[in-house]
Tab-separated table of N, CA, C and O in Angstrom:
chain	number	residue	atom	x	y	z
A	14	ARG	N	-6.213	-7.432	3.046
A	14	ARG	CA	-6.389	-8.687	2.351
A	14	ARG	C	-5.079	-9.439	2.344
A	14	ARG	O	-4.025	-8.875	2.113
A	15	TYR	N	-5.135	-10.742	2.573
A	15	TYR	CA	-3.939	-11.581	2.613
A	15	TYR	C	-3.446	-11.873	1.209
A	15	TYR	O	-4.206	-12.238	0.331
A	16	LEU	N	-2.161	-11.697	0.998
A	16	LEU	CA	-1.535	-12.010	-0.284
A	16	LEU	C	-0.440	-13.034	-0.018
A	16	LEU	O	0.460	-12.776	0.780
A	17	PRO	N	-0.510	-14.227	-0.628
A	17	PRO	CA	0.518	-15.246	-0.380
A	17	PRO	C	1.919	-14.712	-0.650
A	17	PRO	O	2.114	-13.797	-1.441
A	18	SER	N	2.891	-15.330	-0.011
A	18	SER	CA	4.286	-14.896	-0.100
A	18	SER	C	4.753	-14.742	-1.548
A	18	SER	O	5.364	-13.747	-1.908
A	19	ALA	N	4.477	-15.711	-2.395
A	19	ALA	CA	4.919	-15.634	-3.790
A	19	ALA	C	4.312	-14.428	-4.492
A	19	ALA	O	4.964	-13.769	-5.299
A	20	GLY	N	3.060	-14.122	-4.179
A	20	GLY	CA	2.402	-12.960	-4.762
A	20	GLY	C	3.038	-11.661	-4.311
A	20	GLY	O	3.213	-10.733	-5.098
A	21	ARG	N	3.407	-11.570	-3.033
A	21	ARG	CA	4.057	-10.370	-2.516
A	21	ARG	C	5.395	-10.150	-3.205
A	21	ARG	O	5.745	-9.047	-3.578
A	22	ILE	N	6.153	-11.237	-3.397
A	22	ILE	CA	7.455	-11.118	-4.039
A	22	ILE	C	7.290	-10.644	-5.475
A	22	ILE	O	7.991	-9.749	-5.925
A	23	CYS	N	6.335	-11.217	-6.184
A	23	CYS	CA	6.093	-10.840	-7.573
A	23	CYS	C	5.692	-9.367	-7.674
A	23	CYS	O	6.236	-8.625	-8.488
A	24	LEU	N	4.753	-8.924	-6.841
A	24	LEU	CA	4.334	-7.527	-6.860
A	24	LEU	C	5.478	-6.601	-6.485
A	24	LEU	O	5.658	-5.544	-7.065
A	25	ASP	N	6.285	-7.005	-5.503
A	25	ASP	CA	7.424	-6.205	-5.078
A	25	ASP	C	8.388	-5.986	-6.230
A	25	ASP	O	8.879	-4.888	-6.451
A	26	ARG	N	8.652	-7.023	-7.002
A	26	ARG	CA	9.575	-6.904	-8.132
A	26	ARG	C	9.012	-5.985	-9.207
A	26	ARG	O	9.732	-5.224	-9.821
A	27	ILE	N	7.702	-6.070	-9.445
A	27	ILE	CA	7.073	-5.207	-10.449
A	27	ILE	C	7.134	-3.754	-10.002
A	27	ILE	O	7.520	-2.868	-10.754
A	28	TRP	N	6.750	-3.473	-8.753
A	28	TRP	CA	6.712	-2.095	-8.255
A	28	TRP	C	8.092	-1.456	-8.225
A	28	TRP	O	8.239	-0.260	-8.400
A	29	ASN	N	9.130	-2.252	-7.973
A	29	ASN	CA	10.470	-1.691	-7.794
A	29	ASN	C	11.386	-1.887	-8.988
A	29	ASN	O	12.544	-1.501	-8.944
A	30	ALA	N	10.904	-2.482	-10.048
A	30	ALA	CA	11.749	-2.760	-11.215
A	30	ALA	C	12.289	-1.469	-11.819
A	30	ALA	O	11.579	-0.517	-12.053
A	31	GLY	N	13.579	-1.457	-12.060
A	31	GLY	CA	14.201	-0.349	-12.764
A	31	GLY	C	14.380	0.926	-11.958
A	31	GLY	O	14.861	1.911	-12.484
A	32	HIS	N	14.057	0.927	-10.674
A	32	HIS	CA	14.140	2.144	-9.886
A	32	HIS	C	15.354	2.187	-8.958
A	32	HIS	O	15.553	3.169	-8.271
A	33	GLN	N	16.127	1.107	-8.922
A	33	GLN	CA	17.231	1.058	-7.983
A	33	GLN	C	18.454	0.442	-8.647
A	33	GLN	O	18.333	-0.335	-9.592
A	34	PRO	N	19.647	0.760	-8.142
A	34	PRO	CA	20.853	0.163	-8.703
A	34	PRO	C	20.858	-1.350	-8.489
A	34	PRO	O	20.185	-1.865	-7.606
A	35	ASP	N	21.629	-2.077	-9.317
A	35	ASP	CA	21.667	-3.532	-9.245
A	35	ASP	C	22.095	-4.061	-7.885
A	35	ASP	O	21.712	-5.157	-7.500
A	36	ASP	N	22.919	-3.312	-7.158
A	36	ASP	CA	23.378	-3.806	-5.868
A	36	ASP	C	22.489	-3.355	-4.717
A	36	ASP	O	22.797	-3.599	-3.567
A	37	ALA	N	21.357	-2.747	-5.001
A	37	ALA	CA	20.430	-2.342	-3.943
A	37	ALA	C	19.741	-3.575	-3.378
A	37	ALA	O	19.425	-4.509	-4.095
A	38	LEU	N	19.509	-3.567	-2.091
A	38	LEU	CA	18.918	-4.709	-1.413
A	38	LEU	C	17.573	-5.103	-2.011
A	38	LEU	O	17.323	-6.251	-2.317
A	39	HIS	N	16.704	-4.164	-2.229
A	39	HIS	CA	15.340	-4.461	-2.663
A	39	HIS	C	15.265	-4.953	-4.097
A	39	HIS	O	14.307	-5.607	-4.472
A	40	SER	N	16.259	-4.675	-4.921
A	40	SER	CA	16.191	-5.089	-6.322
A	40	SER	C	16.772	-6.480	-6.545
A	40	SER	O	16.708	-7.000	-7.637
A	41	ARG	N	17.330	-7.083	-5.531
A	41	ARG	CA	17.885	-8.427	-5.673
A	41	ARG	C	16.762	-9.451	-5.724
A	41	ARG	O	15.739	-9.270	-5.092
A	42	PRO	N	16.943	-10.562	-6.439
A	42	PRO	CA	15.900	-11.571	-6.542
A	42	PRO	C	15.453	-12.136	-5.202
A	42	PRO	O	14.331	-12.535	-5.046
A	43	HIS	N	16.329	-12.178	-4.197
A	43	HIS	CA	15.982	-12.730	-2.891
A	43	HIS	C	15.542	-11.653	-1.911
A	43	HIS	O	15.543	-11.873	-0.711
A	44	ALA	N	15.142	-10.509	-2.408
A	44	ALA	CA	14.897	-9.359	-1.548
A	44	ALA	C	13.929	-9.627	-0.407
A	44	ALA	O	14.115	-9.120	0.679
A	45	MET	N	12.888	-10.415	-0.637
A	45	MET	CA	11.928	-10.648	0.424
A	45	MET	C	12.452	-11.600	1.486
A	45	MET	O	11.852	-11.762	2.520
A	46	SER	N	13.572	-12.270	1.238
A	46	SER	CA	14.118	-13.169	2.239
A	46	SER	C	15.630	-13.013	2.352
A	46	SER	O	16.317	-13.920	2.754
A	47	GLY	N	16.154	-11.862	1.970
A	47	GLY	CA	17.587	-11.627	2.041
A	47	GLY	C	18.056	-11.428	3.472
A	47	GLY	O	17.313	-11.010	4.343
A	48	THR	N	19.303	-11.770	3.711
A	48	THR	CA	19.914	-11.571	5.021
A	48	THR	C	20.882	-10.415	4.917
A	48	THR	O	21.673	-10.337	3.975
A	49	VAL	N	20.795	-9.513	5.870
A	49	VAL	CA	21.673	-8.350	5.886
A	49	VAL	C	22.541	-8.373	7.138
A	49	VAL	O	22.142	-8.916	8.169
A	50	VAL	N	23.726	-7.820	7.006
A	50	VAL	CA	24.616	-7.658	8.149
A	50	VAL	C	24.818	-6.159	8.337
A	50	VAL	O	25.206	-5.455	7.399
A	51	LEU	N	24.529	-5.704	9.540
A	51	LEU	CA	24.668	-4.295	9.896
A	51	LEU	C	25.680	-4.186	11.028
A	51	LEU	O	25.847	-5.112	11.815
A	52	GLU	N	26.344	-3.039	11.093
A	52	GLU	CA	27.353	-2.829	12.132
A	52	GLU	C	27.160	-1.449	12.744
A	52	GLU	O	26.936	-0.477	12.028
A	53	ASP	N	27.255	-1.386	14.087
A	53	ASP	CA	27.143	-0.077	14.737
A	53	ASP	C	28.513	0.584	14.835
A	53	ASP	O	29.515	0.040	14.370
A	54	GLU	N	28.547	1.757	15.449
A	54	GLU	CA	29.789	2.541	15.515
A	54	GLU	C	30.877	1.879	16.343
A	54	GLU	O	32.050	2.200	16.192
A	55	THR	N	30.496	0.931	17.230
A	55	THR	CA	31.490	0.247	18.058
A	55	THR	C	32.019	-1.023	17.400
A	55	THR	O	32.895	-1.674	17.936
A	56	GLY	N	31.448	-1.392	16.244
A	56	GLY	CA	31.856	-2.608	15.561
A	56	GLY	C	30.962	-3.805	15.858
A	56	GLY	O	31.179	-4.885	15.330
A	57	GLN	N	29.954	-3.616	16.714
A	57	GLN	CA	28.995	-4.691	17.017
A	57	GLN	C	28.192	-5.015	15.766
A	57	GLN	O	27.664	-4.117	15.120
A	58	SER	N	28.120	-6.304	15.412
A	58	SER	CA	27.381	-6.736	14.232
A	58	SER	C	25.984	-7.204	14.594
A	58	SER	O	25.765	-7.783	15.657
A	59	TYR	N	25.067	-6.978	13.668
A	59	TYR	CA	23.688	-7.434	13.797
A	59	TYR	C	23.322	-8.080	12.470
A	59	TYR	O	23.590	-7.521	11.409
A	60	ARG	N	22.708	-9.250	12.538
A	60	ARG	CA	22.302	-9.966	11.324
A	60	ARG	C	20.794	-10.168	11.372
A	60	ARG	O	20.266	-10.665	12.358
A	61	PHE	N	20.126	-9.737	10.310
A	61	PHE	CA	18.686	-9.896	10.199
A	61	PHE	C	18.358	-10.543	8.856
A	61	PHE	O	18.951	-10.190	7.839
A	62	THR	N	17.402	-11.454	8.872
A	62	THR	CA	16.856	-11.999	7.640
A	62	THR	C	15.511	-11.322	7.432
A	62	THR	O	14.639	-11.365	8.306
A	63	LEU	N	15.360	-10.675	6.299
A	63	LEU	CA	14.139	-9.947	5.991
A	63	LEU	C	13.131	-10.902	5.359
A	63	LEU	O	13.477	-11.679	4.471
A	64	ALA	N	11.904	-10.843	5.840
A	64	ALA	CA	10.877	-11.790	5.410
A	64	ALA	C	9.534	-11.084	5.302
A	64	ALA	O	9.382	-9.936	5.725
A	65	GLY	N	8.573	-11.798	4.745
A	65	GLY	CA	7.209	-11.298	4.702
A	65	GLY	C	6.623	-11.259	6.106
A	65	GLY	O	7.126	-11.924	7.017
A	66	GLU	N	5.558	-10.495	6.282
A	66	GLU	CA	4.964	-10.324	7.608
A	66	GLU	C	4.545	-11.642	8.247
A	66	GLU	O	4.623	-11.789	9.467
A	67	ASP	N	4.098	-12.606	7.464
A	67	ASP	CA	3.645	-13.881	8.004
A	67	ASP	C	4.787	-14.875	8.202
A	67	ASP	O	4.560	-16.005	8.617
A	68	GLU	N	6.020	-14.471	7.937
A	68	GLU	CA	7.177	-15.366	8.035
A	68	GLU	C	8.180	-14.922	9.106
A	68	GLU	O	9.267	-15.464	9.198
A	69	THR	N	7.815	-13.942	9.906
A	69	THR	CA	8.765	-13.405	10.884
A	69	THR	C	8.917	-14.333	12.089
A	69	THR	O	8.001	-15.049	12.470
A	70	ASP	N	10.106	-14.300	12.669
A	70	ASP	CA	10.418	-15.045	13.890
A	70	ASP	C	11.626	-14.358	14.517
A	70	ASP	O	12.769	-14.607	14.133
A	71	ILE	N	11.365	-13.457	15.442
A	71	ILE	CA	12.437	-12.647	16.033
A	71	ILE	C	13.493	-13.516	16.721
A	71	ILE	O	14.675	-13.174	16.708
A	72	ASP	N	13.083	-14.676	17.275
A	72	ASP	CA	14.054	-15.556	17.929
A	72	ASP	C	15.066	-16.123	16.936
A	72	ASP	O	16.173	-16.474	17.314
A	73	GLN	N	14.692	-16.201	15.671
A	73	GLN	CA	15.602	-16.685	14.633
A	73	GLN	C	16.164	-15.540	13.798
A	73	GLN	O	16.797	-15.764	12.771
A	74	GLY	N	15.906	-14.296	14.211
A	74	GLY	CA	16.448	-13.136	13.506
A	74	GLY	C	15.699	-12.795	12.233
A	74	GLY	O	16.211	-12.063	11.392
A	75	ARG	N	14.490	-13.315	12.049
A	75	ARG	CA	13.688	-13.042	10.853
A	75	ARG	C	12.742	-11.890	11.169
A	75	ARG	O	11.880	-12.022	12.017
A	76	ILE	N	12.944	-10.761	10.481
A	76	ILE	CA	12.097	-9.591	10.692
A	76	ILE	C	11.341	-9.244	9.411
A	76	ILE	O	11.782	-9.569	8.322
A	77	SER	N	10.239	-8.578	9.575
A	77	SER	CA	9.394	-8.214	8.447
A	77	SER	C	9.903	-6.952	7.764
A	77	SER	O	10.455	-6.056	8.391
A	78	TRP	N	9.632	-6.886	6.453
A	78	TRP	CA	9.896	-5.657	5.706
A	78	TRP	C	9.053	-4.509	6.249
A	78	TRP	O	9.383	-3.358	6.050
A	79	ALA	N	7.945	-4.832	6.929
A	79	ALA	CA	7.036	-3.802	7.434
A	79	ALA	C	7.510	-3.194	8.746
A	79	ALA	O	6.946	-2.204	9.196
A	80	THR	N	8.549	-3.738	9.366
A	80	THR	CA	9.079	-3.151	10.595
A	80	THR	C	9.827	-1.867	10.248
A	80	THR	O	10.264	-1.680	9.107
A	81	PRO	N	10.004	-0.984	11.213
A	81	PRO	CA	10.748	0.252	10.924
A	81	PRO	C	12.149	-0.010	10.356
A	81	PRO	O	12.554	0.647	9.394
A	82	ILE	N	12.874	-0.974	10.899
A	82	ILE	CA	14.223	-1.245	10.375
A	82	ILE	C	14.134	-1.901	8.992
A	82	ILE	O	14.921	-1.608	8.097
A	83	GLY	N	13.141	-2.762	8.800
A	83	GLY	CA	12.943	-3.387	7.499
A	83	GLY	C	12.630	-2.361	6.420
A	83	GLY	O	13.176	-2.408	5.319
A	84	GLU	N	11.764	-1.412	6.740
A	84	GLU	CA	11.420	-0.360	5.777
A	84	GLU	C	12.627	0.509	5.435
A	84	GLU	O	12.802	0.912	4.297
A	85	GLN	N	13.467	0.782	6.439
A	85	GLN	CA	14.658	1.603	6.178
A	85	GLN	C	15.656	0.908	5.261
A	85	GLN	O	16.448	1.569	4.593
A	86	LEU	N	15.649	-0.413	5.238
A	86	LEU	CA	16.610	-1.158	4.424
A	86	LEU	C	16.218	-1.230	2.955
A	86	LEU	O	17.053	-1.537	2.112
A	87	SER	N	14.982	-0.927	2.639
A	87	SER	CA	14.519	-1.001	1.258
A	87	SER	C	15.344	-0.088	0.350
A	87	SER	O	15.472	1.110	0.597
A	88	GLY	N	15.931	-0.666	-0.685
A	88	GLY	CA	16.703	0.099	-1.663
A	88	GLY	C	18.110	0.456	-1.235
A	88	GLY	O	18.839	1.097	-1.979
A	89	ARG	N	18.517	0.043	-0.063
A	89	ARG	CA	19.863	0.392	0.431
A	89	ARG	C	20.933	-0.451	-0.230
A	89	ARG	O	20.689	-1.559	-0.677
A	90	VAL	N	22.132	0.101	-0.273
A	90	VAL	CA	23.300	-0.607	-0.789
A	90	VAL	C	24.350	-0.657	0.309
A	90	VAL	O	24.283	0.088	1.289
A	91	ILE	N	25.321	-1.532	0.132
A	91	ILE	CA	26.398	-1.655	1.116
A	91	ILE	C	27.052	-0.292	1.308
A	91	ILE	O	27.335	0.415	0.350
A	92	GLY	N	27.239	0.074	2.570
A	92	GLY	CA	27.823	1.369	2.915
A	92	GLY	C	26.781	2.380	3.370
A	92	GLY	O	27.121	3.358	4.026
A	93	ASP	N	25.512	2.153	3.032
A	93	ASP	CA	24.448	3.055	3.485
A	93	ASP	C	24.258	2.921	4.991
A	93	ASP	O	24.550	1.875	5.578
A	94	GLN	N	23.752	3.966	5.597
A	94	GLN	CA	23.523	3.977	7.039
A	94	GLN	C	22.058	4.205	7.343
A	94	GLN	O	21.359	4.906	6.620
A	95	ILE	N	21.600	3.577	8.427
A	95	ILE	CA	20.234	3.764	8.903
A	95	ILE	C	20.275	4.008	10.404
A	95	ILE	O	21.304	3.790	11.049
A	96	ILE	N	19.171	4.457	10.957
A	96	ILE	CA	19.043	4.645	12.406
A	96	ILE	C	18.072	3.598	12.934
A	96	ILE	O	16.952	3.459	12.446
A	97	TRP	N	18.502	2.855	13.951
A	97	TRP	CA	17.682	1.816	14.583
A	97	TRP	C	17.222	2.335	15.931
A	97	TRP	O	18.036	2.644	16.794
A	98	SER	N	15.931	2.438	16.114
A	98	SER	CA	15.360	2.811	17.410
A	98	SER	C	15.201	1.534	18.217
A	98	SER	O	14.251	0.778	18.025
A	99	LYS	N	16.155	1.289	19.095
A	99	LYS	CA	16.166	0.076	19.927
A	99	LYS	C	15.846	0.505	21.352
A	99	LYS	O	16.696	1.034	22.051
A	100	GLY	N	14.573	0.299	21.744
A	100	GLY	CA	14.131	0.803	23.039
A	100	GLY	C	14.161	2.312	23.006
A	100	GLY	O	13.620	2.931	22.096
A	101	ASN	N	14.837	2.918	23.974
A	101	ASN	CA	14.948	4.379	23.993
A	101	ASN	C	16.271	4.853	23.388
A	101	ASN	O	16.619	6.016	23.494
A	102	GLN	N	17.004	3.944	22.740
A	102	GLN	CA	18.276	4.288	22.104
A	102	GLN	C	18.097	4.486	20.603
A	102	GLN	O	17.274	3.826	19.975
A	103	GLN	N	18.885	5.379	20.059
A	103	GLN	CA	18.969	5.578	18.612
A	103	GLN	C	20.359	5.097	18.200
A	103	GLN	O	21.357	5.714	18.547
A	104	ILE	N	20.419	3.978	17.473
A	104	ILE	CA	21.701	3.387	17.102
A	104	ILE	C	21.910	3.562	15.601
A	104	ILE	O	21.066	3.169	14.804
A	105	GLN	N	23.041	4.154	15.233
A	105	GLN	CA	23.381	4.298	13.821
A	105	GLN	C	24.031	3.015	13.349
A	105	GLN	O	24.996	2.535	13.946
A	106	LEU	N	23.482	2.431	12.273
A	106	LEU	CA	24.000	1.201	11.719
A	106	LEU	C	24.419	1.378	10.279
A	106	LEU	O	23.774	2.117	9.531
A	107	GLU	N	25.484	0.712	9.895
A	107	GLU	CA	25.939	0.709	8.516
A	107	GLU	C	25.667	-0.663	7.919
A	107	GLU	O	25.924	-1.686	8.541
A	108	LEU	N	25.136	-0.678	6.698
A	108	LEU	CA	24.907	-1.933	5.978
A	108	LEU	C	26.258	-2.404	5.449
A	108	LEU	O	26.858	-1.747	4.593
A	109	VAL	N	26.764	-3.511	5.996
A	109	VAL	CA	28.099	-3.976	5.611
A	109	VAL	C	28.074	-5.187	4.694
A	109	VAL	O	29.073	-5.467	4.026
A	110	ASP	N	26.949	-5.895	4.621
A	110	ASP	CA	26.879	-7.037	3.714
A	110	ASP	C	25.421	-7.395	3.428
A	110	ASP	O	24.544	-7.190	4.269
A	111	ILE	N	25.195	-7.923	2.230
A	111	ILE	CA	23.901	-8.465	1.828
A	111	ILE	C	24.167	-9.886	1.400
A	111	ILE	O	24.906	-10.125	0.443
A	112	LEU	N	23.611	-10.838	2.139
A	112	LEU	CA	23.846	-12.247	1.868
A	112	LEU	C	22.671	-12.846	1.116
A	112	LEU	O	21.537	-12.422	1.289
A	113	SER	N	22.936	-13.864	0.322
A	113	SER	CA	21.834	-14.500	-0.409
A	113	SER	C	21.218	-15.621	0.385
A	113	SER	O	21.588	-15.922	1.457
């Protein structure tokens, strides 16, 4: 069933309220549209804007929370690491910034 963007954000805040530290990505007010900066072991930066499934646009760097990388970012704080499966590569990324 389709849930409008505002409804998804509201439900997300209710489901995740009080379960994560204040600096966690998912607990921030802009969580459904926050921009994150990740860095690999070589220093290469990647910037993604996290959005609802109906708001994604890979050409503009907007990815869904439902993607594997989007799901891994839920509840993360700066300094946390995730693994990005990019094609047949496994790339370790560190969350270096959360932008509003």
